[in-house]
């Protein structure tokens, strides 16, 4: 989970009018949705994290903030989204139940006894290693980090270098 306090007035959410295109699974509400394209929902899904954002709503020292606080889930492919968006204008406590257990097994960890030893040969003529692909794919979207291998940590020092 990533928690972020903020004082931002951008980007504003973009609404989505109703569509007449039938989908085999719901992807949006049937009526006009004023917060359909909300950047925080997209960022939570892109990074496979739960994002709790506390954004100020109102004016402060010549700065206007647009609110849109909430808790956003990494799973946003089907509607209704599992998220909580705070009502603007009133101080409120926002809570959400988050389950990070494996969805296939219901356990906190995906570790289970393997039917093979790592490094065993499967017995085929090609000599491939014995493994089950399901052992490497997390059953919970918050546990999977497919973009982690695409990060380039050798650029990180340039981001924090003081002599720029």
CSV table of N, CA and C in Angstrom, one decimal:
chain,number,residue,atom,x,y,z
A,1,UNK,N,0.8,-1.2,0.0
A,1,UNK,CA,0.0,0.0,0.0
A,1,UNK,C,0.9,1.2,0.0
A,2,UNK,N,0.5,2.2,-0.8
A,2,UNK,CA,1.2,3.5,-0.9
A,2,UNK,C,0.3,4.5,-0.3
A,3,UNK,N,0.7,5.3,0.7
A,3,UNK,CA,-0.1,6.3,1.3
A,3,UNK,C,0.5,7.7,0.9
A,4,UNK,N,-0.3,8.6,0.4
A,4,UNK,CA,0.3,9.9,-0.1
A,4,UNK,C,-0.6,11.1,0.3
A,5,UNK,N,-0.1,12.0,1.2
A,5,UNK,CA,-0.8,13.2,1.4
A,5,UNK,C,-0.4,14.2,0.2
A,6,UNK,N,-1.4,15.0,-0.2
A,6,UNK,CA,-1.1,15.8,-1.4
A,6,UNK,C,-1.9,17.1,-1.3
A,7,UNK,N,-1.4,18.1,-2.1
A,7,UNK,CA,-2.0,19.4,-2.3
A,7,UNK,C,-2.0,19.7,-3.8
A,8,UNK,N,-2.8,19.0,-4.5
A,8,UNK,CA,-2.8,19.0,-6.0
A,8,UNK,C,-4.1,19.5,-6.6
A,9,UNK,N,-4.0,20.3,-7.6
A,9,UNK,CA,-5.2,20.7,-8.3
A,9,UNK,C,-5.2,20.2,-9.7
A,10,UNK,N,-4.4,19.2,-10.0
A,10,UNK,CA,-4.3,18.6,-11.3
A,10,UNK,C,-4.0,17.1,-11.1
A,11,UNK,N,-4.3,16.3,-12.0
A,11,UNK,CA,-5.2,16.5,-13.1
A,11,UNK,C,-6.7,16.3,-12.6
A,12,UNK,N,-7.6,17.1,-13.2
A,12,UNK,CA,-9.0,16.9,-12.9
A,12,UNK,C,-9.5,15.6,-13.5
A,13,UNK,N,-10.4,15.0,-12.8
A,13,UNK,CA,-11.0,13.8,-13.4
A,13,UNK,C,-11.8,14.1,-14.7
A,14,UNK,N,-11.9,13.2,-15.6
A,14,UNK,CA,-12.6,13.4,-16.8
A,14,UNK,C,-13.8,12.4,-16.8
A,15,UNK,N,-15.0,12.9,-17.1
A,15,UNK,CA,-16.2,12.1,-17.1
A,15,UNK,C,-16.3,11.3,-18.3
A,16,UNK,N,-17.2,10.3,-18.2
A,16,UNK,CA,-17.5,9.4,-19.4
A,16,UNK,C,-19.0,9.3,-19.5
A,17,UNK,N,-19.5,9.7,-20.7
A,17,UNK,CA,-20.9,9.6,-20.9
A,17,UNK,C,-21.2,8.1,-21.2
A,18,UNK,N,-22.5,7.8,-21.0
A,18,UNK,CA,-22.9,6.4,-21.2
A,18,UNK,C,-22.6,5.9,-22.6
A,19,UNK,N,-22.3,4.6,-22.8
A,19,UNK,CA,-22.0,4.0,-24.1
A,19,UNK,C,-23.2,3.1,-24.5
A,20,UNK,N,-23.3,2.9,-25.8
A,20,UNK,CA,-24.3,2.0,-26.3
A,20,UNK,C,-23.6,0.7,-26.8
A,21,UNK,N,-22.3,0.6,-26.6
A,21,UNK,CA,-21.6,-0.6,-27.0
A,21,UNK,C,-21.8,-1.6,-25.9
A,22,UNK,N,-22.3,-2.8,-26.3
A,22,UNK,CA,-22.4,-3.8,-25.3
A,22,UNK,C,-21.1,-4.5,-25.0
A,23,UNK,N,-20.8,-4.7,-23.7
A,23,UNK,CA,-19.6,-5.4,-23.3
A,23,UNK,C,-20.1,-6.7,-22.6
A,24,UNK,N,-19.3,-7.8,-22.7
A,24,UNK,CA,-19.7,-9.0,-22.0
A,24,UNK,C,-19.4,-9.0,-20.5
A,25,UNK,N,-18.7,-8.0,-20.0
A,25,UNK,CA,-18.5,-7.7,-18.6
A,25,UNK,C,-18.6,-6.2,-18.4
A,26,UNK,N,-19.1,-5.8,-17.3
A,26,UNK,CA,-19.3,-4.3,-17.1
A,26,UNK,C,-17.9,-3.7,-16.9
A,27,UNK,N,-17.7,-2.6,-17.7
A,27,UNK,CA,-16.4,-1.8,-17.6
A,27,UNK,C,-16.6,-0.4,-17.1
A,28,UNK,N,-17.9,0.0,-17.0
A,28,UNK,CA,-18.2,1.4,-16.6
A,28,UNK,C,-19.6,1.5,-16.1
A,29,UNK,N,-20.0,2.5,-15.4
A,29,UNK,CA,-21.4,2.6,-15.0
A,29,UNK,C,-22.3,2.9,-16.2
A,30,UNK,N,-23.5,2.6,-16.1
A,30,UNK,CA,-24.5,2.8,-17.2
A,30,UNK,C,-24.8,4.3,-17.4
A,31,UNK,N,-24.7,5.1,-16.3
A,31,UNK,CA,-25.0,6.5,-16.4
A,31,UNK,C,-23.7,7.3,-16.6
A,32,UNK,N,-23.8,8.6,-16.7
A,32,UNK,CA,-22.7,9.5,-16.8
A,32,UNK,C,-21.8,9.3,-15.5
A,33,UNK,N,-20.5,9.1,-15.7
A,33,UNK,CA,-19.6,8.9,-14.6
A,33,UNK,C,-18.7,10.1,-14.5
A,34,UNK,N,-18.8,11.0,-13.6
A,34,UNK,CA,-17.9,12.2,-13.6
A,34,UNK,C,-16.5,11.9,-13.2
A,35,UNK,N,-16.2,10.8,-12.6
A,35,UNK,CA,-14.8,10.5,-12.2
A,35,UNK,C,-14.3,9.2,-12.9
A,36,UNK,N,-14.7,9.0,-14.1
A,36,UNK,CA,-14.3,7.7,-14.8
A,36,UNK,C,-12.8,7.7,-15.0
A,37,UNK,N,-12.3,8.7,-15.6
A,37,UNK,CA,-10.8,8.8,-15.8
A,37,UNK,C,-10.2,9.6,-14.7
A,38,UNK,N,-9.9,8.9,-13.6
A,38,UNK,CA,-9.2,9.4,-12.4
A,38,UNK,C,-7.8,8.9,-12.4
A,39,UNK,N,-6.9,9.8,-12.4
A,39,UNK,CA,-5.4,9.5,-12.5
A,39,UNK,C,-5.0,8.5,-11.4
A,40,UNK,N,-5.6,8.7,-10.2
A,40,UNK,CA,-5.1,7.9,-9.0
A,40,UNK,C,-5.5,6.4,-9.2
A,41,UNK,N,-6.7,6.2,-9.8
A,41,UNK,CA,-7.1,4.8,-10.1
A,41,UNK,C,-6.1,4.2,-11.1
A,42,UNK,N,-5.8,4.9,-12.1
A,42,UNK,CA,-4.9,4.4,-13.1
A,42,UNK,C,-3.5,4.1,-12.6
A,43,UNK,N,-3.0,5.0,-11.7
A,43,UNK,CA,-1.6,4.8,-11.1
A,43,UNK,C,-1.6,3.6,-10.2
A,44,UNK,N,-2.7,3.4,-9.5
A,44,UNK,CA,-2.7,2.2,-8.6
A,44,UNK,C,-2.7,0.9,-9.5
A,45,UNK,N,-3.4,0.9,-10.6
A,45,UNK,CA,-3.4,-0.2,-11.4
A,45,UNK,C,-2.1,-0.4,-12.2
A,46,UNK,N,-1.5,0.7,-12.6
A,46,UNK,CA,-0.2,0.5,-13.3
A,46,UNK,C,0.9,-0.1,-12.4
A,47,UNK,N,0.9,0.3,-11.1
A,47,UNK,CA,1.9,-0.2,-10.2
A,47,UNK,C,1.5,-1.4,-9.4
A,48,UNK,N,0.3,-1.9,-9.6
A,48,UNK,CA,-0.2,-3.0,-8.8
A,48,UNK,C,-0.1,-2.8,-7.3
A,49,UNK,N,-0.5,-1.6,-6.8
A,49,UNK,CA,-0.5,-1.3,-5.4
A,49,UNK,C,-1.9,-0.7,-5.0
A,50,UNK,N,-2.2,-0.8,-3.7
A,50,UNK,CA,-3.3,0.0,-3.2
A,50,UNK,C,-2.8,1.4,-2.9
A,51,UNK,N,-3.5,2.4,-3.4
A,51,UNK,CA,-3.0,3.8,-3.3
A,51,UNK,C,-4.1,4.5,-2.4
A,52,UNK,N,-3.6,5.0,-1.3
A,52,UNK,CA,-4.4,5.8,-0.4
A,52,UNK,C,-4.0,7.2,-0.5
A,53,UNK,N,-4.8,8.1,-1.1
A,53,UNK,CA,-4.4,9.5,-1.4
A,53,UNK,C,-5.3,10.4,-0.5
A,54,UNK,N,-4.6,11.3,0.2
A,54,UNK,CA,-5.3,12.3,1.0
A,54,UNK,C,-5.0,13.6,0.3
A,55,UNK,N,-5.9,14.1,-0.6
A,55,UNK,CA,-5.6,15.3,-1.3
A,55,UNK,C,-6.5,16.4,-0.7
A,56,UNK,N,-5.9,17.6,-0.4
A,56,UNK,CA,-6.6,18.7,0.2
A,56,UNK,C,-7.7,19.1,-0.8
A,57,UNK,N,-8.8,19.6,-0.2
A,57,UNK,CA,-9.9,20.1,-1.0
A,57,UNK,C,-10.2,21.6,-0.6
A,58,UNK,N,-9.9,22.5,-1.5
A,58,UNK,CA,-10.1,23.9,-1.2
A,58,UNK,C,-8.9,24.8,-1.5
A,59,UNK,N,-8.9,26.0,-1.0
A,59,UNK,CA,-7.8,26.9,-1.2
A,59,UNK,C,-6.9,27.1,0.0
A,60,UNK,N,-5.6,27.2,-0.3
A,60,UNK,CA,-4.7,27.4,0.8
A,60,UNK,C,-3.5,28.2,0.2
A,61,UNK,N,-3.2,29.4,0.8
A,61,UNK,CA,-2.1,30.2,0.3
A,61,UNK,C,-2.0,30.3,-1.2
A,62,UNK,N,-3.0,30.8,-1.8
A,62,UNK,CA,-3.1,31.0,-3.3
A,62,UNK,C,-3.0,29.8,-4.1
A,63,UNK,N,-3.2,28.6,-3.5
A,63,UNK,CA,-3.2,27.4,-4.2
A,63,UNK,C,-4.5,26.7,-4.0
A,64,UNK,N,-5.1,26.2,-5.1
A,64,UNK,CA,-6.4,25.5,-5.1
A,64,UNK,C,-6.1,24.0,-5.3
A,65,UNK,N,-6.7,23.2,-4.5
A,65,UNK,CA,-6.6,21.8,-4.6
A,65,UNK,C,-8.0,21.2,-4.9
A,66,UNK,N,-8.0,20.1,-5.8
A,66,UNK,CA,-9.3,19.6,-6.2
A,66,UNK,C,-9.8,18.4,-5.5
A,67,UNK,N,-9.2,18.0,-4.4
A,67,UNK,CA,-9.7,16.9,-3.6
A,67,UNK,C,-9.5,15.6,-4.3
A,68,UNK,N,-10.5,14.8,-4.5
A,68,UNK,CA,-10.5,13.5,-5.1
A,68,UNK,C,-9.6,12.5,-4.3
A,69,UNK,N,-9.8,12.6,-3.0
A,69,UNK,CA,-9.1,11.7,-2.1
A,69,UNK,C,-9.8,10.3,-2.1
A,70,UNK,N,-9.1,9.3,-1.8
A,70,UNK,CA,-9.7,8.0,-1.7
A,70,UNK,C,-8.6,6.9,-1.6
A,71,UNK,N,-9.2,5.7,-1.6
A,71,UNK,CA,-8.3,4.5,-1.6
A,71,UNK,C,-8.7,3.7,-2.8
A,72,UNK,N,-7.6,3.5,-3.6
A,72,UNK,CA,-7.8,2.9,-5.0
A,72,UNK,C,-7.1,1.6,-5.1
A,73,UNK,N,-7.8,0.6,-5.7
A,73,UNK,CA,-7.4,-0.7,-5.8
A,73,UNK,C,-6.5,-0.9,-7.1
A,74,UNK,N,-5.6,-1.9,-7.1
A,74,UNK,CA,-4.9,-2.2,-8.3
A,74,UNK,C,-5.7,-2.9,-9.3
A,75,UNK,N,-6.9,-3.4,-9.0
A,75,UNK,CA,-7.7,-4.1,-9.9
A,75,UNK,C,-8.8,-3.2,-10.4
A,76,UNK,N,-8.7,-2.7,-11.6
A,76,UNK,CA,-9.7,-1.8,-12.2
A,76,UNK,C,-10.2,-2.2,-13.5
A,77,UNK,N,-10.2,-3.5,-13.8
A,77,UNK,CA,-10.6,-4.0,-15.1
A,77,UNK,C,-12.1,-4.2,-15.3
A,78,UNK,N,-12.8,-4.4,-14.2
A,78,UNK,CA,-14.2,-4.6,-14.2
A,78,UNK,C,-14.9,-3.7,-13.3
A,79,UNK,N,-16.1,-3.3,-13.6
A,79,UNK,CA,-16.9,-2.4,-12.8
A,79,UNK,C,-17.9,-3.2,-12.0
A,80,UNK,N,-18.2,-2.9,-10.8
A,80,UNK,CA,-17.8,-1.8,-10.0
A,80,UNK,C,-16.4,-1.9,-9.4
A,81,UNK,N,-15.7,-0.8,-9.4
A,81,UNK,CA,-14.3,-0.8,-8.9
A,81,UNK,C,-14.3,-1.0,-7.4
A,82,UNK,N,-13.3,-1.7,-6.9
A,82,UNK,CA,-13.2,-1.8,-5.4
A,82,UNK,C,-12.3,-0.6,-5.0
A,83,UNK,N,-13.0,0.5,-4.7
A,83,UNK,CA,-12.3,1.7,-4.2
A,83,UNK,C,-13.3,2.5,-3.4
A,84,UNK,N,-12.7,3.4,-2.7
A,84,UNK,CA,-13.5,4.3,-1.9
A,84,UNK,C,-13.1,5.7,-2.2
A,85,UNK,N,-14.0,6.6,-2.7
A,85,UNK,CA,-13.7,8.0,-2.9
A,85,UNK,C,-14.3,8.8,-1.9
A,86,UNK,N,-13.6,9.7,-1.2
A,86,UNK,CA,-14.1,10.5,-0.1
A,86,UNK,C,-15.0,11.6,-0.7
A,87,UNK,N,-16.1,11.9,0.0
A,87,UNK,CA,-16.9,13.1,-0.3
A,87,UNK,C,-16.1,14.3,0.0
A,88,UNK,N,-16.2,15.3,-0.9
A,88,UNK,CA,-15.5,16.5,-0.8
A,88,UNK,C,-16.2,17.5,0.1
A,89,UNK,N,-15.5,18.3,0.8
A,89,UNK,CA,-16.0,19.4,1.5
A,89,UNK,C,-16.2,19.1,3.0
A,90,UNK,N,-16.2,17.9,3.4
A,90,UNK,CA,-16.4,17.5,4.8
A,90,UNK,C,-15.3,16.7,5.3
A,91,UNK,N,-14.8,17.0,6.5
A,91,UNK,CA,-13.7,16.1,7.1
A,91,UNK,C,-14.4,14.7,7.3
A,92,UNK,N,-13.7,13.7,6.8
A,92,UNK,CA,-14.3,12.3,6.9
A,92,UNK,C,-13.2,11.3,7.1
A,93,UNK,N,-13.5,10.2,7.7
A,93,UNK,CA,-12.6,9.1,7.8
A,93,UNK,C,-13.0,8.1,6.8
A,94,UNK,N,-12.1,7.7,5.9
A,94,UNK,CA,-12.4,6.8,4.8
A,94,UNK,C,-11.6,5.5,5.1
A,95,UNK,N,-12.4,4.4,5.0
A,95,UNK,CA,-11.8,3.1,5.3
A,95,UNK,C,-12.1,2.1,4.2
A,96,UNK,N,-11.3,1.1,4.0
A,96,UNK,CA,-11.6,0.1,3.0
A,96,UNK,C,-10.9,-1.2,3.5
A,97,UNK,N,-11.6,-2.3,3.3
A,97,UNK,CA,-11.0,-3.6,3.7
A,97,UNK,C,-10.2,-4.1,2.5
A,98,UNK,N,-8.9,-4.4,2.8
A,98,UNK,CA,-8.0,-4.9,1.7
A,98,UNK,C,-7.5,-6.3,2.0
A,99,UNK,N,-7.7,-7.2,1.0
A,99,UNK,CA,-7.4,-8.6,1.2
A,99,UNK,C,-6.2,-8.9,0.2
A,100,UNK,N,-5.0,-9.2,0.8
A,100,UNK,CA,-3.9,-9.5,-0.1
A,100,UNK,C,-3.6,-11.0,-0.1
A,101,UNK,N,-4.5,-11.8,0.4
A,101,UNK,CA,-4.2,-13.2,0.4
A,101,UNK,C,-4.3,-13.7,-1.0
A,102,UNK,N,-3.7,-14.9,-1.3
A,102,UNK,CA,-3.8,-15.5,-2.6
A,102,UNK,C,-5.2,-15.9,-2.9
A,103,UNK,N,-5.7,-15.5,-4.0
A,103,UNK,CA,-7.1,-15.8,-4.3
A,103,UNK,C,-7.4,-17.2,-4.7
A,104,UNK,N,-6.4,-17.9,-5.1
A,104,UNK,CA,-6.6,-19.4,-5.4
A,104,UNK,C,-6.6,-20.2,-4.2
A,105,UNK,N,-5.8,-19.9,-3.2
A,105,UNK,CA,-5.6,-20.8,-2.1
A,105,UNK,C,-6.2,-20.2,-0.8
A,106,UNK,N,-6.4,-18.9,-0.7
A,106,UNK,CA,-6.9,-18.2,0.5
A,106,UNK,C,-5.8,-18.1,1.5
A,107,UNK,N,-4.6,-18.4,1.2
A,107,UNK,CA,-3.5,-18.3,2.2
A,107,UNK,C,-2.8,-16.9,2.1
A,108,UNK,N,-2.1,-16.6,3.1
A,108,UNK,CA,-1.3,-15.3,3.1
A,108,UNK,C,-0.1,-15.4,2.2
A,109,UNK,N,0.3,-16.6,1.9
A,109,UNK,CA,1.5,-16.8,1.1
A,109,UNK,C,1.2,-17.9,0.0
A,110,UNK,N,1.9,-17.8,-1.1
A,110,UNK,CA,1.6,-18.8,-2.1
A,110,UNK,C,2.6,-20.0,-2.0
A,111,UNK,N,3.3,-20.0,-0.9
A,111,UNK,CA,4.2,-21.1,-0.7
A,111,UNK,C,3.4,-22.4,-0.3
A,112,UNK,N,3.7,-23.4,-1.0
A,112,UNK,CA,3.1,-24.7,-0.7
A,112,UNK,C,4.1,-25.8,-1.2
A,113,UNK,N,3.9,-27.0,-0.6
A,113,UNK,CA,4.8,-28.1,-1.0
A,113,UNK,C,4.8,-28.3,-2.5
A,114,UNK,N,6.0,-28.3,-3.1
A,114,UNK,CA,6.0,-28.6,-4.6
A,114,UNK,C,6.1,-30.1,-4.8
A,115,UNK,N,5.5,-30.5,-6.0
A,115,UNK,CA,5.6,-31.9,-6.4
A,115,UNK,C,6.9,-32.3,-7.1
A,116,UNK,N,7.8,-31.4,-7.1
A,116,UNK,CA,9.1,-31.6,-7.7
A,116,UNK,C,10.1,-30.8,-7.0
A,117,UNK,N,11.4,-31.1,-7.2
A,117,UNK,CA,12.5,-30.3,-6.6
A,117,UNK,C,13.0,-29.3,-7.6
A,118,UNK,N,13.2,-28.0,-7.2
A,118,UNK,CA,13.8,-27.1,-8.2
A,118,UNK,C,15.0,-27.6,-8.8
A,119,UNK,N,15.1,-27.6,-10.1
A,119,UNK,CA,16.3,-28.1,-10.8
A,119,UNK,C,16.1,-29.5,-11.4
A,120,UNK,N,15.0,-30.1,-11.0
A,120,UNK,CA,14.7,-31.5,-11.6
A,120,UNK,C,14.4,-31.3,-13.1
A,121,UNK,N,14.8,-32.4,-13.8
A,121,UNK,CA,14.5,-32.4,-15.2
A,121,UNK,C,13.2,-33.1,-15.4
A,122,UNK,N,12.4,-32.5,-16.3
A,122,UNK,CA,11.0,-33.0,-16.5
A,122,UNK,C,11.0,-34.4,-17.1
A,123,UNK,N,12.1,-34.9,-17.7
A,123,UNK,CA,12.0,-36.2,-18.3
A,123,UNK,C,11.8,-36.2,-19.8
A,124,UNK,N,11.7,-35.0,-20.4
A,124,UNK,CA,11.5,-34.9,-21.8
A,124,UNK,C,12.8,-35.0,-22.5
A,125,UNK,N,12.8,-35.2,-23.8
A,125,UNK,CA,14.0,-35.3,-24.6
A,125,UNK,C,14.7,-33.9,-24.7
A,126,UNK,N,14.0,-32.8,-24.5
A,126,UNK,CA,14.7,-31.5,-24.6
A,126,UNK,C,15.4,-31.1,-23.3
A,127,UNK,N,15.2,-31.8,-22.2
A,127,UNK,CA,15.9,-31.6,-21.0
A,127,UNK,C,15.4,-30.3,-20.2
A,128,UNK,N,14.1,-30.0,-20.4
A,128,UNK,CA,13.6,-28.8,-19.8
A,128,UNK,C,13.4,-29.1,-18.3
A,129,UNK,N,13.5,-28.0,-17.5
A,129,UNK,CA,13.3,-28.1,-16.1
A,129,UNK,C,11.9,-28.3,-15.7
A,130,UNK,N,11.7,-29.1,-14.6
A,130,UNK,CA,10.4,-29.3,-14.1
A,130,UNK,C,9.9,-28.1,-13.3
A,131,UNK,N,8.7,-27.6,-13.7
A,131,UNK,CA,8.1,-26.5,-12.9
A,131,UNK,C,6.7,-26.4,-13.3
A,132,UNK,N,5.9,-25.7,-12.5
A,132,UNK,CA,4.5,-25.4,-12.8
A,132,UNK,C,4.4,-23.9,-12.9
A,133,UNK,N,3.9,-23.5,-14.1
A,133,UNK,CA,3.8,-22.0,-14.3
A,133,UNK,C,3.0,-21.3,-13.3
A,134,UNK,N,2.0,-22.1,-12.7
A,134,UNK,CA,1.1,-21.5,-11.7
A,134,UNK,C,1.9,-21.1,-10.4
A,135,UNK,N,3.0,-21.7,-10.2
A,135,UNK,CA,3.8,-21.4,-9.0
A,135,UNK,C,4.5,-20.0,-9.1
A,136,UNK,N,4.6,-19.5,-10.3
A,136,UNK,CA,5.3,-18.2,-10.5
A,136,UNK,C,4.3,-17.1,-10.7
A,137,UNK,N,3.1,-17.3,-10.9
A,137,UNK,CA,2.1,-16.3,-11.1
A,137,UNK,C,1.3,-16.1,-9.9
A,138,UNK,N,1.3,-14.9,-9.3
A,138,UNK,CA,0.5,-14.6,-8.1
A,138,UNK,C,-1.0,-14.6,-8.4
A,139,UNK,N,-1.7,-15.1,-7.4
A,139,UNK,CA,-3.2,-15.1,-7.6
A,139,UNK,C,-3.9,-13.8,-7.2
A,140,UNK,N,-3.1,-12.9,-6.6
A,140,UNK,CA,-3.7,-11.6,-6.2
A,140,UNK,C,-3.0,-10.5,-7.0
A,141,UNK,N,-3.8,-9.6,-7.5
A,141,UNK,CA,-3.2,-8.6,-8.4
A,141,UNK,C,-2.2,-7.7,-7.6
A,142,UNK,N,-2.4,-7.5,-6.3
A,142,UNK,CA,-1.5,-6.7,-5.5
A,142,UNK,C,-0.2,-7.4,-5.3
A,143,UNK,N,-0.1,-8.7,-5.4
A,143,UNK,CA,1.2,-9.4,-5.2
A,143,UNK,C,2.0,-9.5,-6.5
A,144,UNK,N,1.4,-9.4,-7.6
A,144,UNK,CA,2.1,-9.5,-8.9
A,144,UNK,C,2.7,-8.1,-9.3
A,145,UNK,N,3.9,-8.1,-9.7
A,145,UNK,CA,4.6,-6.8,-10.1
A,145,UNK,C,5.2,-7.1,-11.5
A,146,UNK,N,4.4,-7.1,-12.5
A,146,UNK,CA,5.0,-7.4,-13.9
A,146,UNK,C,5.9,-6.3,-14.4
A,147,UNK,N,5.7,-5.1,-14.0
A,147,UNK,CA,6.6,-4.0,-14.5
A,147,UNK,C,7.9,-3.8,-13.7
A,148,UNK,N,8.1,-4.6,-12.6
A,148,UNK,CA,9.2,-4.5,-11.8
A,148,UNK,C,10.5,-4.7,-12.6
A,149,UNK,N,10.5,-5.7,-13.5
A,149,UNK,CA,11.7,-6.0,-14.3
A,149,UNK,C,12.0,-4.9,-15.3
A,150,UNK,N,11.1,-4.0,-15.6
A,150,UNK,CA,11.4,-3.0,-16.5
A,150,UNK,C,12.0,-1.7,-15.9
A,151,UNK,N,12.1,-1.7,-14.6
A,151,UNK,CA,12.7,-0.5,-14.0
A,151,UNK,C,14.2,-0.5,-14.3
A,152,UNK,N,14.7,0.8,-14.3
A,152,UNK,CA,16.1,1.0,-14.6
A,152,UNK,C,16.7,1.7,-13.4
A,153,UNK,N,17.2,0.9,-12.4
A,153,UNK,CA,17.7,1.6,-11.2
A,153,UNK,C,19.0,2.3,-11.4
A,154,UNK,N,19.7,2.1,-12.5
A,154,UNK,CA,20.9,2.9,-12.7
A,154,UNK,C,20.6,4.3,-13.0
A,155,UNK,N,19.4,4.7,-13.3
A,155,UNK,CA,19.0,6.1,-13.5
A,155,UNK,C,18.6,6.8,-12.1
A,156,UNK,N,18.4,6.0,-11.1
A,156,UNK,CA,17.9,6.6,-9.8
A,156,UNK,C,18.8,7.6,-9.2
A,157,UNK,N,20.1,7.4,-9.3
A,157,UNK,CA,21.1,8.3,-8.7
A,157,UNK,C,21.0,9.7,-9.4
A,158,UNK,N,20.8,9.7,-10.7
A,158,UNK,CA,20.7,11.0,-11.4
A,158,UNK,C,19.5,11.8,-10.9
A,159,UNK,N,18.4,11.1,-10.4
A,159,UNK,CA,17.3,11.8,-9.9
A,159,UNK,C,17.5,12.5,-8.5
A,160,UNK,N,18.4,12.0,-7.7
A,160,UNK,CA,18.7,12.6,-6.4
A,160,UNK,C,20.0,13.3,-6.3
A,161,UNK,N,20.7,13.4,-7.4
A,161,UNK,CA,22.0,14.1,-7.5
A,161,UNK,C,21.8,15.6,-7.2
A,162,UNK,N,22.7,16.1,-6.3
A,162,UNK,CA,22.5,17.5,-5.9
A,162,UNK,C,23.2,18.5,-6.8
A,163,UNK,N,24.1,18.1,-7.7
A,163,UNK,CA,24.9,19.1,-8.5
A,163,UNK,C,24.3,19.2,-9.9
A,164,UNK,N,23.0,19.2,-10.0
A,164,UNK,CA,22.4,19.4,-11.3
A,164,UNK,C,22.3,20.8,-11.7
